[in-house]
Coordinates of C-alpha atoms in Angstrom, one line a residue:
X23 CA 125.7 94.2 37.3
X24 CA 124.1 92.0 40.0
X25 CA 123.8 93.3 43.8
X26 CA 126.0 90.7 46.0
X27 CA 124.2 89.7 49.0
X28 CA 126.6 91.2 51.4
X29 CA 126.6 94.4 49.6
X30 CA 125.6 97.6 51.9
X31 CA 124.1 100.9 51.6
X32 CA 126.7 103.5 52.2
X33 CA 124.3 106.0 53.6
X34 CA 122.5 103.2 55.7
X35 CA 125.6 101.9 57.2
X36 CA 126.2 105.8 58.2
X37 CA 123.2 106.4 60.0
X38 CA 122.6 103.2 61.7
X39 CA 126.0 103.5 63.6
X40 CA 124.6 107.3 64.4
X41 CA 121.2 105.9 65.6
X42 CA 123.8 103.6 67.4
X43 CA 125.3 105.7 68.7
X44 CA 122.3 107.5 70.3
X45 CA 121.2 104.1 71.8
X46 CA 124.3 103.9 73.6
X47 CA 123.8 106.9 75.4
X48 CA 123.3 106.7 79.2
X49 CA 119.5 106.6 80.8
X50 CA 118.4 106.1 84.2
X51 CA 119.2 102.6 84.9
X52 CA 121.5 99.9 83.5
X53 CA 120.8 97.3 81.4
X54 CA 121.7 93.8 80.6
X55 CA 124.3 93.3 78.2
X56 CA 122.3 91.1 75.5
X57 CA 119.5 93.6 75.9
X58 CA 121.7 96.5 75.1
X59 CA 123.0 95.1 72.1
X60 CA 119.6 93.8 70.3
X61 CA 118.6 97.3 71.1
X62 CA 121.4 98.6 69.4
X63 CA 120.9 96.3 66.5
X64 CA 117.4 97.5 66.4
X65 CA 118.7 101.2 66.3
X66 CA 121.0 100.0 63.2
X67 CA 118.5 98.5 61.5
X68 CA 116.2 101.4 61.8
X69 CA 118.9 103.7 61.0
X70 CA 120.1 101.4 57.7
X71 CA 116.5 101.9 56.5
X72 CA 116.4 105.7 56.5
X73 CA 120.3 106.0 55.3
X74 CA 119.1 103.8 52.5
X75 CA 116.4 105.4 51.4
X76 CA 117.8 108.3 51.8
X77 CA 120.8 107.1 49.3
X78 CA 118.4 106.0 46.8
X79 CA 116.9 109.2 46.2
X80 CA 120.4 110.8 45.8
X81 CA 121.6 108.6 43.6
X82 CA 118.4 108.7 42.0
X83 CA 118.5 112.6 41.5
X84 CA 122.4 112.1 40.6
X85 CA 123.3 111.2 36.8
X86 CA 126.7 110.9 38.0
X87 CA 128.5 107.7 38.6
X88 CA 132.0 106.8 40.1
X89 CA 134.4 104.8 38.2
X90 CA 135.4 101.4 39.9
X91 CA 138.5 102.7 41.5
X92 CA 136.6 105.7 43.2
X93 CA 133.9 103.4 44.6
X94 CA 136.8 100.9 45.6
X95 CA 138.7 103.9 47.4
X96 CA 135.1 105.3 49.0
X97 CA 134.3 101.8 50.5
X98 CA 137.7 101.3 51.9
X99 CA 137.1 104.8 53.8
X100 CA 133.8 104.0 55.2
X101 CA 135.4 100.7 56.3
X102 CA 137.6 102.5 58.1
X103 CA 135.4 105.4 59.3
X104 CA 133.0 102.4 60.6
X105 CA 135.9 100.8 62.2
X106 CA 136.5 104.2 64.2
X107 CA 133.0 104.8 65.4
X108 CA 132.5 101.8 66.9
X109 CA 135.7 101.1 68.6
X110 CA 135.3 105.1 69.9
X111 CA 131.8 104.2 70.5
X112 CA 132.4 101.1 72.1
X113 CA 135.0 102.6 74.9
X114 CA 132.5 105.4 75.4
X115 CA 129.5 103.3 76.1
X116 CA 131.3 100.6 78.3
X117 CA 132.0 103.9 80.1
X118 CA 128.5 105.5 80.4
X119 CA 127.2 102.2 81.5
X120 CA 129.8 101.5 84.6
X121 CA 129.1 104.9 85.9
X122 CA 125.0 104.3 85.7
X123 CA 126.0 100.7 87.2
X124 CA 128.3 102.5 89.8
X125 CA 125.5 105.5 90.9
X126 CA 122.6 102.5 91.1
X127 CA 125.4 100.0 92.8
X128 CA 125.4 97.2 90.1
X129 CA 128.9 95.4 89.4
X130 CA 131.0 97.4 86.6
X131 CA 130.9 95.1 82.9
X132 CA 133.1 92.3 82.2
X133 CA 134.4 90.5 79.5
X134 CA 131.6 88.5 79.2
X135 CA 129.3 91.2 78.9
X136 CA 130.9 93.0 76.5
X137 CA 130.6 89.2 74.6
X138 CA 127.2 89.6 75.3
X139 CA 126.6 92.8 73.7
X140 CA 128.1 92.2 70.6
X141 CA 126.5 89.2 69.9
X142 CA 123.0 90.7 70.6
X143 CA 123.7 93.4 68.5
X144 CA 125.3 91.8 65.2
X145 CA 122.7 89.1 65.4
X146 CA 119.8 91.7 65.7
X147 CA 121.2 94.4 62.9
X148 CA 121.9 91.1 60.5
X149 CA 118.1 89.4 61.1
X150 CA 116.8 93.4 60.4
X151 CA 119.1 93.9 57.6
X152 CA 117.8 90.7 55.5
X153 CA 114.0 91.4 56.3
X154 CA 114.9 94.8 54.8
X155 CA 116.7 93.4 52.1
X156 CA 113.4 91.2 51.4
X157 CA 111.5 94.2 51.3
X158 CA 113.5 96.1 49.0
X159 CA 113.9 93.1 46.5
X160 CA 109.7 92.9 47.1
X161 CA 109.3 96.3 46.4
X162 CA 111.3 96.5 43.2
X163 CA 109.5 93.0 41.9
X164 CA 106.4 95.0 42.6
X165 CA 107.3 98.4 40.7
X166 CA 108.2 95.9 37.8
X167 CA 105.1 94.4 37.5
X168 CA 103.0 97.6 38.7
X169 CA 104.5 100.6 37.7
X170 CA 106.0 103.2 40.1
X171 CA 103.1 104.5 41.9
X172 CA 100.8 101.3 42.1
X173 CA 104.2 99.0 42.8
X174 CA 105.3 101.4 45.4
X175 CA 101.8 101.7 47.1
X176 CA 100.8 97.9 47.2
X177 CA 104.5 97.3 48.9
X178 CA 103.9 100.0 51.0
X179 CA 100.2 98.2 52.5
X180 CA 101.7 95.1 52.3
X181 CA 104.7 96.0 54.9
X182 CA 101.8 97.7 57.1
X183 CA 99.7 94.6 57.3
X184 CA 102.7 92.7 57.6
X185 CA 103.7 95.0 60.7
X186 CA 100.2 95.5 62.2
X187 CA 99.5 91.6 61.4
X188 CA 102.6 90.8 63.5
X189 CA 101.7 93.0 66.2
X190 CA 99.1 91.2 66.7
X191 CA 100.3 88.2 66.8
X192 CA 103.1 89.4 70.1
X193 CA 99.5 91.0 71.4
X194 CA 97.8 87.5 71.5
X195 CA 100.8 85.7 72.7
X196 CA 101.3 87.8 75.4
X197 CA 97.4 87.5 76.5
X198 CA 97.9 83.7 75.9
X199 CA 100.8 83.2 78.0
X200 CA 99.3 85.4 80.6
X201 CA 95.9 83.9 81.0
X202 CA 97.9 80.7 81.0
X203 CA 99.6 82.2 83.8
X204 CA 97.1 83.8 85.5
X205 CA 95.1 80.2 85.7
X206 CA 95.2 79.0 89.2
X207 CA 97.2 79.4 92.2
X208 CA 100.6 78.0 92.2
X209 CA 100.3 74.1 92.9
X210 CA 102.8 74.2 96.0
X211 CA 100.6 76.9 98.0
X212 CA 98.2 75.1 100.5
X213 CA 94.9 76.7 100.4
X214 CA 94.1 78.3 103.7
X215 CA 92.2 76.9 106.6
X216 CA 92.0 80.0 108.3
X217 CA 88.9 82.0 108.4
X218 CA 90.2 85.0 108.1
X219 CA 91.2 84.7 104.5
X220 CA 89.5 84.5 101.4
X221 CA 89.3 80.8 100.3
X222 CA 89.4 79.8 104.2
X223 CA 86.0 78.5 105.8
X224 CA 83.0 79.5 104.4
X225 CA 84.3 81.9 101.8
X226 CA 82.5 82.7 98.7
X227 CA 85.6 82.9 97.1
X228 CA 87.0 79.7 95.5
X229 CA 90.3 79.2 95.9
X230 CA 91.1 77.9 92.1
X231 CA 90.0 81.1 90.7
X232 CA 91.7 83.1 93.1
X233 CA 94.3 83.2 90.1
X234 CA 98.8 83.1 90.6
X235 CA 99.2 86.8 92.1
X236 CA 95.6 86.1 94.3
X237 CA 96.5 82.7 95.1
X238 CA 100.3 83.8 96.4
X239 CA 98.5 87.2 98.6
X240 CA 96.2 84.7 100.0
X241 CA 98.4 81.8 101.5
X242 CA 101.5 84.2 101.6
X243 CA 102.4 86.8 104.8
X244 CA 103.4 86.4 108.3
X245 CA 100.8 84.7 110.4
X246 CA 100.3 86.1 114.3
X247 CA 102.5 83.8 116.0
X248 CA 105.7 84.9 113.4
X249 CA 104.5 88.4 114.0
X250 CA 104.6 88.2 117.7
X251 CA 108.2 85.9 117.5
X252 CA 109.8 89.0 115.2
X253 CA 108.2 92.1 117.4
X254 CA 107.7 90.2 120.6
X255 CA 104.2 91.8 120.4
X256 CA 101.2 89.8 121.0
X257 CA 99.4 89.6 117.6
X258 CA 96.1 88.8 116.2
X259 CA 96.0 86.6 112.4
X260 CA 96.2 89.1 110.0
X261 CA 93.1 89.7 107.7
X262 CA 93.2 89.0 103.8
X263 CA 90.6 89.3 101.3
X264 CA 91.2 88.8 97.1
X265 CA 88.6 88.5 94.7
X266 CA 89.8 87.2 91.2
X267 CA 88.7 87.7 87.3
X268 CA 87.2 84.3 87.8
X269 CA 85.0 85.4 90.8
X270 CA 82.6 87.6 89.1
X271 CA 82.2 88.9 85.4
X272 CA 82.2 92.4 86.6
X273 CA 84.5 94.8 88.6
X274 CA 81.6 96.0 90.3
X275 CA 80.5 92.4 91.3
X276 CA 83.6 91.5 92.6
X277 CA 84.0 94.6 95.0
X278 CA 80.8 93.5 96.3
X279 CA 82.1 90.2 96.9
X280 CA 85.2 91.8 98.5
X281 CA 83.0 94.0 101.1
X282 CA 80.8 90.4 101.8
X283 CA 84.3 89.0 102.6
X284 CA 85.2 91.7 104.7
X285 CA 82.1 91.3 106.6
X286 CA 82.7 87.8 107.0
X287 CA 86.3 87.7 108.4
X288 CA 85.3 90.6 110.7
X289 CA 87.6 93.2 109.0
X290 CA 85.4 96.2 110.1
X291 CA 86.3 95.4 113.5
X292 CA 89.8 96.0 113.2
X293 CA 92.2 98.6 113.8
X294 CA 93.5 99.0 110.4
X295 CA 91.5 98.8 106.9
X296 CA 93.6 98.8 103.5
X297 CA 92.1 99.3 100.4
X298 CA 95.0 98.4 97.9
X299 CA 95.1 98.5 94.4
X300 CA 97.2 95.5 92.4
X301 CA 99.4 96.3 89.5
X302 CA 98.2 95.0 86.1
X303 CA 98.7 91.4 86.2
X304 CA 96.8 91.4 90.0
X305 CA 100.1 91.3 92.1
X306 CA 100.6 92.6 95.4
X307 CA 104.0 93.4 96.1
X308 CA 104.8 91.2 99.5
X309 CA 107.3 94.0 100.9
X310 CA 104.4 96.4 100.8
X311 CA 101.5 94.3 102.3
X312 CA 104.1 92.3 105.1
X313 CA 105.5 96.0 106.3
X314 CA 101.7 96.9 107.5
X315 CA 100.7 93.7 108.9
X316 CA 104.2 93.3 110.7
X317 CA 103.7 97.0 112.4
X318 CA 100.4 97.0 113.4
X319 CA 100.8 93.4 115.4
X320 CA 98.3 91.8 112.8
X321 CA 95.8 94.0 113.7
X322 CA 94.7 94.6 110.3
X323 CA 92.6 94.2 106.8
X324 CA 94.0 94.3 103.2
X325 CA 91.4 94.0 100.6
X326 CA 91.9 93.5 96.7
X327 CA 90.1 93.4 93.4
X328 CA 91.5 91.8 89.9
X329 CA 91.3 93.7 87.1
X330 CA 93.5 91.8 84.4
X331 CA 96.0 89.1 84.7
X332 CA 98.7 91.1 82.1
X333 CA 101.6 92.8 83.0
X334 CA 101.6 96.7 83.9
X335 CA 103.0 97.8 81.1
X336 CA 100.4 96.1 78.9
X337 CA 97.3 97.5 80.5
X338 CA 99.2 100.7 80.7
X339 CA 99.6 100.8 76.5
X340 CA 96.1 99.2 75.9
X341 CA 93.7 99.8 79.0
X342 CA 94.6 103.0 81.4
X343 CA 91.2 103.1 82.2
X344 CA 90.8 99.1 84.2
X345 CA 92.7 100.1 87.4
X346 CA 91.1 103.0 88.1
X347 CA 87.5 101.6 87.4
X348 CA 88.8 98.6 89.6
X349 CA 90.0 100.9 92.3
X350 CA 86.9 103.5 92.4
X351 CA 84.5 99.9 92.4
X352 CA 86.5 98.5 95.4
X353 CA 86.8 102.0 97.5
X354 CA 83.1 103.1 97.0
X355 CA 81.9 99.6 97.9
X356 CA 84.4 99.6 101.2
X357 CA 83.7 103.2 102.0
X358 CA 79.6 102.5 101.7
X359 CA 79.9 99.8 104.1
X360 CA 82.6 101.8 106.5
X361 CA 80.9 104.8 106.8
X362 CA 77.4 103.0 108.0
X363 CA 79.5 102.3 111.0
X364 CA 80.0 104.3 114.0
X365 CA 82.7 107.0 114.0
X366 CA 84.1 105.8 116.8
X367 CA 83.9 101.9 116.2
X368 CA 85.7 101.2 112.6
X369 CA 88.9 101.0 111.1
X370 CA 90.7 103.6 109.9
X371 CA 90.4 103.8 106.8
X372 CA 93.6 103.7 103.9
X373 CA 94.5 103.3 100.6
X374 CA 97.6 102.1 99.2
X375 CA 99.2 101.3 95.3
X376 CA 102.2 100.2 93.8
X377 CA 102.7 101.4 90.1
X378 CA 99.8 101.4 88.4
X379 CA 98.1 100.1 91.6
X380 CA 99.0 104.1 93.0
X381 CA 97.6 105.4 89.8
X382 CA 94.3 103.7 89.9
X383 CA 94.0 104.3 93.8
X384 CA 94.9 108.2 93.0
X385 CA 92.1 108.8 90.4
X386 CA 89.4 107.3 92.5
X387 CA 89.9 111.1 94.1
X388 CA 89.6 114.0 92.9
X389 CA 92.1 115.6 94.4
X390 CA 94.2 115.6 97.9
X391 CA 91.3 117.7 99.4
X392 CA 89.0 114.6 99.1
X393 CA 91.4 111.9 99.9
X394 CA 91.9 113.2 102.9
X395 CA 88.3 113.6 103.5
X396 CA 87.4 110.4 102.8
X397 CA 89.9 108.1 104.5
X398 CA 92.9 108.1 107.2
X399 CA 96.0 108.2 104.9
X400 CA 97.5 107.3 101.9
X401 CA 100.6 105.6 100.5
X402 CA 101.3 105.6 97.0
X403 CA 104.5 103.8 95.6
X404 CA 106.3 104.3 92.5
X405 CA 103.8 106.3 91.3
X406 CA 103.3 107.0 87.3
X407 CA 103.3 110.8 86.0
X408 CA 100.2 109.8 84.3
X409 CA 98.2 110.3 87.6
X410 CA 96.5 113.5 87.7
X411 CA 97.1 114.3 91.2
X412 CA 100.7 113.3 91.4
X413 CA 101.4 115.7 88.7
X414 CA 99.4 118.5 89.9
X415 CA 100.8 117.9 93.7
X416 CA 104.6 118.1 91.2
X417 CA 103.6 121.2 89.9
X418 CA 102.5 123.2 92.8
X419 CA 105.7 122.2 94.9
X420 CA 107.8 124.4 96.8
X421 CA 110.1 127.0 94.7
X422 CA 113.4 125.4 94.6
X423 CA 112.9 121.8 95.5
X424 CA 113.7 119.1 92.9
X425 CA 110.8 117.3 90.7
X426 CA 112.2 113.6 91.9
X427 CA 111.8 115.2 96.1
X428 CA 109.8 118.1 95.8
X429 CA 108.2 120.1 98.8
X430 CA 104.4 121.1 99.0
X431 CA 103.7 123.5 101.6
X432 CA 106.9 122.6 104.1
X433 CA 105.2 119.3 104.5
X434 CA 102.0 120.1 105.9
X435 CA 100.1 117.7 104.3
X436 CA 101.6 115.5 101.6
X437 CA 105.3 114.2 101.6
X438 CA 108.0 112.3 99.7
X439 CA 111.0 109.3 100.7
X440 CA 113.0 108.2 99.2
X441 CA 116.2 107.1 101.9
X442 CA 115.1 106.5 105.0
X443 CA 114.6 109.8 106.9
X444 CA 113.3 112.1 104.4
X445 CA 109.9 113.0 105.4
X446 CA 112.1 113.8 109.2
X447 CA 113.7 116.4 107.7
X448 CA 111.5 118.8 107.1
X449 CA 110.8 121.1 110.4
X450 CA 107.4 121.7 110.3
X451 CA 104.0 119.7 112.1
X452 CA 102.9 116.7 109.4
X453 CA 99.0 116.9 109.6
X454 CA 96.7 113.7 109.4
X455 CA 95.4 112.2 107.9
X456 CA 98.7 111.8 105.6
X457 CA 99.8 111.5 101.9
X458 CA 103.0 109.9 101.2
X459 CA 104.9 109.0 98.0
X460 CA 108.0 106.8 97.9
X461 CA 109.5 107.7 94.8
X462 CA 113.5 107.7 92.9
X463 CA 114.9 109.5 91.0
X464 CA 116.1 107.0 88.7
X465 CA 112.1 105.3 88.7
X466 CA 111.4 105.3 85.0
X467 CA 107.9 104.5 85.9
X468 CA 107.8 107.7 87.4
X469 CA 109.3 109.7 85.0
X470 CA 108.0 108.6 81.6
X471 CA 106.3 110.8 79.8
X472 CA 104.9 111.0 76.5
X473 CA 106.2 114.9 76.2
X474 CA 110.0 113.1 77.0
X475 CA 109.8 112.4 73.2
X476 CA 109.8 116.2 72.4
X477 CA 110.5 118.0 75.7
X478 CA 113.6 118.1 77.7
X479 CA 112.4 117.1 81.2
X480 CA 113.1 119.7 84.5
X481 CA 114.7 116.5 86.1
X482 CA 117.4 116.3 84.3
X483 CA 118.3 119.7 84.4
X484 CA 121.6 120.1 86.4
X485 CA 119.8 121.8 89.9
X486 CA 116.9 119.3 89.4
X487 CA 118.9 115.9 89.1
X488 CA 118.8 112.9 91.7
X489 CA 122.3 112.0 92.9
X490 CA 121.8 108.4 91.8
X491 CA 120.7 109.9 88.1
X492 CA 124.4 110.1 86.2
X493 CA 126.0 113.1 85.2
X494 CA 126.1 112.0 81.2
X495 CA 123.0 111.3 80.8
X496 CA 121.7 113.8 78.2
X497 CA 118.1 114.5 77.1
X498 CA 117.8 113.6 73.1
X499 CA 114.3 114.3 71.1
X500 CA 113.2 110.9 70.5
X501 CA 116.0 108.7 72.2
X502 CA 115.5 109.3 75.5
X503 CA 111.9 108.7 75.6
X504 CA 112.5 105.6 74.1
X505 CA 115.6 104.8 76.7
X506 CA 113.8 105.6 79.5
X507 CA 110.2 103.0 78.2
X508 CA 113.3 100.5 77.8
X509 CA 114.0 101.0 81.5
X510 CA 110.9 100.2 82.5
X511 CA 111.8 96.5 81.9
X512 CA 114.4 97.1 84.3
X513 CA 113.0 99.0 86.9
X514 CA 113.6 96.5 89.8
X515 CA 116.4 95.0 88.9
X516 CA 118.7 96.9 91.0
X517 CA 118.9 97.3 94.7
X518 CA 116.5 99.0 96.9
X519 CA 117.1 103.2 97.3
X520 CA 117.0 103.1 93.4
X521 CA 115.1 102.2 90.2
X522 CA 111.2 101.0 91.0
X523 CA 112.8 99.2 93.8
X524 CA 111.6 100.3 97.3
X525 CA 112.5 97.6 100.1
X526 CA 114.4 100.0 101.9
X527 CA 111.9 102.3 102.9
X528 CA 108.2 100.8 102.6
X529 CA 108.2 100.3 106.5
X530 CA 108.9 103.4 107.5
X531 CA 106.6 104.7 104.4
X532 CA 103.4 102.9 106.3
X533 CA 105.0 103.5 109.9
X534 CA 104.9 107.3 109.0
X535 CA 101.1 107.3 107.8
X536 CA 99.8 104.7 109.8
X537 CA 102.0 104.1 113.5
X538 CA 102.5 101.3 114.3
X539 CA 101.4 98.7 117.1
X540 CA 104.0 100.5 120.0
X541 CA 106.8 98.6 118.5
X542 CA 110.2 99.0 120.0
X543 CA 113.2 100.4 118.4
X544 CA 114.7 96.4 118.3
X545 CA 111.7 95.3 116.6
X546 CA 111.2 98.2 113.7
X547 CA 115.0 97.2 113.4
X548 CA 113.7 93.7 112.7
X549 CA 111.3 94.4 111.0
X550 CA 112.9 96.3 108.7
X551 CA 115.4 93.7 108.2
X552 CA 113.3 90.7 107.7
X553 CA 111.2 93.1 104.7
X554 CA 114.6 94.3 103.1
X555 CA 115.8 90.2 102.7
X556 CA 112.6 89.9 100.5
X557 CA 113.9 88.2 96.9
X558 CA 112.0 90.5 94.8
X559 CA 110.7 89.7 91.4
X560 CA 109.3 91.7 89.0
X561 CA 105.7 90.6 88.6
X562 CA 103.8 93.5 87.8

């Protein structure tokens, strides 16, 4: 008898609403609704494709059939099973996400949401459902023609291509739309006049190839006379240097070009020198880069290098190794030229990174011994567990303090915030030159791991968890791996004191490894409060 078209796999239909199930499950942060349910459709189709094949060989290894009545009877009871797990599913996950909304302080799920979801997810598990349909129907045409083993083989190389082949297709989209991106700066920026910024007066550096991110650091920040109107501090016009992809064909060129810069707008003559490191797609985060300049009365350098124009995660996946190369090129050139000077008459000397900025500026040392040796402070944001020194500082912490705020040697040297406050309450002297991490405990930047596929973390056991992390959440081989690369897409989308978001507490981050300019309590209070009414945006 013919298959109908809507006809469904028992066992399929069985495990997808398991695998369902399992993407339902609580992570670190929440999610939007549509994005929850394509997700979920994904799990179903996934799961539909193992149940069946799973089926198959069953029936396959079964000479047993059910008569038309049993068959009739079995369907109506997996309707109704079906029926059951999702509307027990459904009250449960609606659950699990307004407690992770309530614990990050994101409005509880309406109606509308709920809309949302389904949608996403019925439209997602039917699109999967037909491709997999396709492929069965291709497979069986195949073992007609073929045989068993060659049929089964050339539909088995012809889904591969087909996946690999689309793959690649999403790979040089993304690369198109970025480089599109990337281009030139924003056409409502006006390219500086100033001398003390790249692109200004006899710069080197053109201001069309200066790129979005390069062209928004450039012509963005406070200039001296809003610095001194906020802090009532008499300022000087802070110093900014940014040398694009276009610039120079290698990263080595271009740090060369940034020290020439830095030579030109007098940098090495100032009180503060930052060597920063920009996320994947060449962003520097204005919260970060504002806070310093702000505190330090303008008195200040911040210097940058390119390295690709694509977002974080993408250079994270397919090039680890361009933001440290970037950020070793751009130190040693700095460092060469800052420690020809006089002890007494440079800069000091820091380095800073957000993301995979703080990774790349991280591995240009070889460990906290040298950091401190070769410049006066750090401040690493949002830092990933891939960085070597991060997890070695995790691992030597304090007995008893938790992986997301851990203690190294009663705060002697290196320290972690995450409220306001935290690096204040430990008791003990805080040596300089300082290391500091801001870092969440619901940061799934921080806390991915490839060993989360297989390894229950130590910060989600009960004494180890954040406050903010919920109480449900679960660690599943596999699934929460997967949840928690899914939250990277939502890591600042919730407010400051959570997630990759950290508005709250980048001023005092750079006040407590840098001082500031003798500001008064009134003005870090401004300060503060002018840098926490940032919009953010995601553009790493």
């Amino acid at each position: 008898m013919t298959r109908r078209w809507w006809h469904l796999d028992p066992g399929g239909v069985l495990i997808g609403l398991a695998l369902v199930a399992l993407s339902l499950t609580p992570s670190l942060l929440p999610r939007p609704a549509i994005l929850q349910g394509a997700l979920a459709g994904v799990a179903f189709g996934i799961g539909y494709l193992l149940g069946a094949l799973v089926w198959w060989i069953i029936r396959s290894s079964i000479a047993w059939r059910p008569s038309a009545r049993v068959r009739r009877a079995f369907w109506w009871g997996m309707l109704a099973l079906a029926a059951f797990i999702i509307i027990v599913i459904g009250l449960v996950a609606v659950g699990w996400q307004n407690e992770v909304r309530a614990l990050v302080e994101v409005a509880p799920l309406d109606a509308v949401a709920v809309g949302a979801f389904l949608a996403g997810a019925i439209v997602t598990a039917a699109l999967l459902v037909v491709i997999g349909r396709g492929v069965r129907r291709m497979t069986v045409h195949l073992v007609r023609l073929a045989g068993p083993a060659i049929g089964l083989v050339t539909a088995t190389v012809a889904v591969v291509a087909g996946v690999l082949a689309f793959g690649m297709v999403v790979v040089a989209a993304i690369d198109a739309i970025y480089s599109d991106r990337n281009g030139a700066p924003d056409a409502a920026l006006v390219e500086p006049s100033s001398e003390f910024r790249s692109a200004g007066p006899a710069s080197a550096v053109e201001w069309q190839g200066l790129g979005r991110h390069g062209g928004t650091f450039i012509a963005g920040g406070p200039t001296a006379a809003q610095i001194t109107e906020l802090t009532g501090v008499d300022a000087l016009e802070p110093i900014r240097v940014y040398v694009g992809l276009a610039h120079a064909e290698t990263v080595a060129e271009r740090a060369e070009l940034a020290v020439a810069e830095l030579r030109r707008t007098g940098a090495f003559e100032r009180e503060l020198l930052v060597v920063a490191t920009t996320t994947g797609s060449g962003w520097l985060e204005d919260q970060g880069v504002d806070s310093v300049e702000y505190l330090h009365a303008g008195n200040t350098a911040i210097v940058a290098v390119q390295y690709a124009y694509t977002p974080s995660w993408v250079s994270f996946l397919f090039d680890q190794d361009a933001p440290i190369g970037a950020a070793q090129a751009t130190f040693e050139a700095v460092y060469a030229e800052w420690s020809s000077l006089p002890a007494d008459d440079r800069p000091r000397l820091v380095t800073y990174g957000l993301s995979l900025g703080a990774h790349g500026g991280q591995e240009t040392f070889a460990d906290v011994d040298e950091l401190r040796e070769r410049t006066d402070g750090a401040l690493f944001v949002g830092s990933p567990a891939s960085s070597t020194m991060w997890r070695e500082l995790q691992t030597a912490r304090d007995p008893g303090t938790p992986a997301w705020q851990p203690v190294l040697d009663d705060g002697a040297v290196v320290r972690w915030m995450s409220q306001p406050g935290d690096t204040q309450r430990l008791p003990g002297p805080w040596a300089e030159p300082r290391v500091l991490y801001l870092q969440h405990a619901t940061d799934p930047i921080t806390w991915l791991t490839a060993e989360l596929l297989w390894s229950p973390p130590e910060w989600l056991e009960p004494e180890q968890r954040g406050a903010d992390v919920s109480p449900s959440m679960r660690w599943i081989p596999v699934v929460t791996g997967l949840q928690v690369t899914i939250d990277m897409l939502m890591g600042q989308s919730v407010p400051a004191r959570h997630g990759h978001n950290f508005g709250d507490v980048m001023v005092d981050g750079w006040r407590d490894v840098t001082g500031d300019a003798g500001l008064t309590p009134a003005a870090l209070d401004a300060v503060r409060a002018e840098i926490e009414s940032y919009a953010l945006t995601d553009e790493e």
